[in-house]
Amino acid sequence: MQTGKRLLVLGGSVTGVAALLHVAIIIGGPDWYRFFGAGERMARLAARGSIYPAAITACIAVVLGVWALYAFSGAGVIRRLPLLRLALTTIAAVYLARGILGVPFVLLVDDAYTNQLRAKMTFMVVSSLTCVVLGLCYATGAARLWRKSPDNAPRNT
């Protein structure tokens, strides 16, 4: 398998696991929201039985699931999805922005949520590094595939 395809399969696999983890957070409840950095407000809402935390977390899970599908599509594991180049580029940019700006944002912005995250710097650093790696998997994987076979490269539709 080409390096580009391997990187996209890796990125898609890790993103798919992250999507499933978000589903597990919904099931796990308030303690899981706290542990995974959703904040005390989300944990309290979940404890009170509010639908809001589950709805937000489910939306994140769906987005991550779609992102995984785009990675698999770029790798040729599943059929080509629409706007593939745009999607992979955008996903890479979002992951890289989150990875690069996450820790500085938490350190520089002073509000209740970032103060909670500041107390979880190990989580912030690990999640930021994970996002940088995923962003690089999506960006490098897509670029290598398109560079190696421009005639067979996925095109926006």
Coordinates of C-alpha atoms in Angstrom, one line a residue, residues 73-138:
S73 CA -12.5 7.4 0.5
G74 CA -9.2 9.2 -0.2
A75 CA -7.3 6.0 0.5
G76 CA -9.5 4.1 -1.9
V77 CA -11.0 1.8 0.7
I78 CA -14.5 2.9 0.0
R79 CA -16.0 4.7 -3.0
R80 CA -15.0 8.2 -3.8
L81 CA -17.1 10.7 -1.9
P82 CA -18.1 14.1 -3.2
L83 CA -15.8 17.1 -2.8
L84 CA -13.0 14.8 -1.6
R85 CA -10.1 17.1 -2.1
L86 CA -11.9 20.0 -0.4
A87 CA -13.0 17.8 2.5
L88 CA -9.6 16.3 3.1
T89 CA -7.9 19.7 2.9
T90 CA -10.5 21.2 5.3
I91 CA -10.3 18.3 7.8
A92 CA -6.5 18.6 7.8
A93 CA -6.7 22.3 8.4
V94 CA -9.2 21.9 11.3
Y95 CA -7.1 19.2 12.9
L96 CA -3.9 21.2 12.5
A97 CA -5.5 24.4 13.8
R98 CA -6.9 22.6 16.9
G99 CA -3.5 20.9 17.5
I100 CA -1.4 24.0 17.1
L101 CA -3.7 26.6 18.8
G102 CA -5.4 24.4 21.5
V103 CA -2.8 24.8 24.2
P104 CA -2.0 28.5 23.6
F105 CA -5.8 29.2 23.6
V106 CA -6.2 27.5 26.9
L107 CA -3.2 29.4 28.4
L108 CA -4.2 32.8 27.0
V109 CA -8.0 32.9 27.3
D110 CA -9.4 33.6 30.8
D111 CA -12.9 32.1 31.3
A112 CA -14.4 29.3 33.3
Y113 CA -14.0 26.6 30.7
T114 CA -10.4 27.4 29.8
N115 CA -9.6 27.6 33.5
Q116 CA -10.9 24.0 33.9
L117 CA -8.8 22.9 30.9
R118 CA -5.7 24.7 32.3
A119 CA -6.0 22.3 35.2
K120 CA -5.8 19.4 32.7
M121 CA -2.7 20.3 30.7
T122 CA -1.7 16.7 30.2
F123 CA -5.0 16.1 28.4
M124 CA -4.6 19.3 26.4
V125 CA -1.1 18.5 25.3
V126 CA -1.9 14.9 24.4
S127 CA -5.1 15.8 22.5
S128 CA -3.3 18.7 20.7
L129 CA -0.4 16.4 19.7
T130 CA -3.0 13.8 18.5
C131 CA -4.7 16.5 16.4
V132 CA -1.4 17.6 14.8
V133 CA -0.6 14.0 13.9
L134 CA -4.1 13.5 12.5
G135 CA -3.9 16.7 10.5
L136 CA -0.5 15.6 9.1
C137 CA -2.0 12.2 8.2
Y138 CA -4.8 13.8 6.3

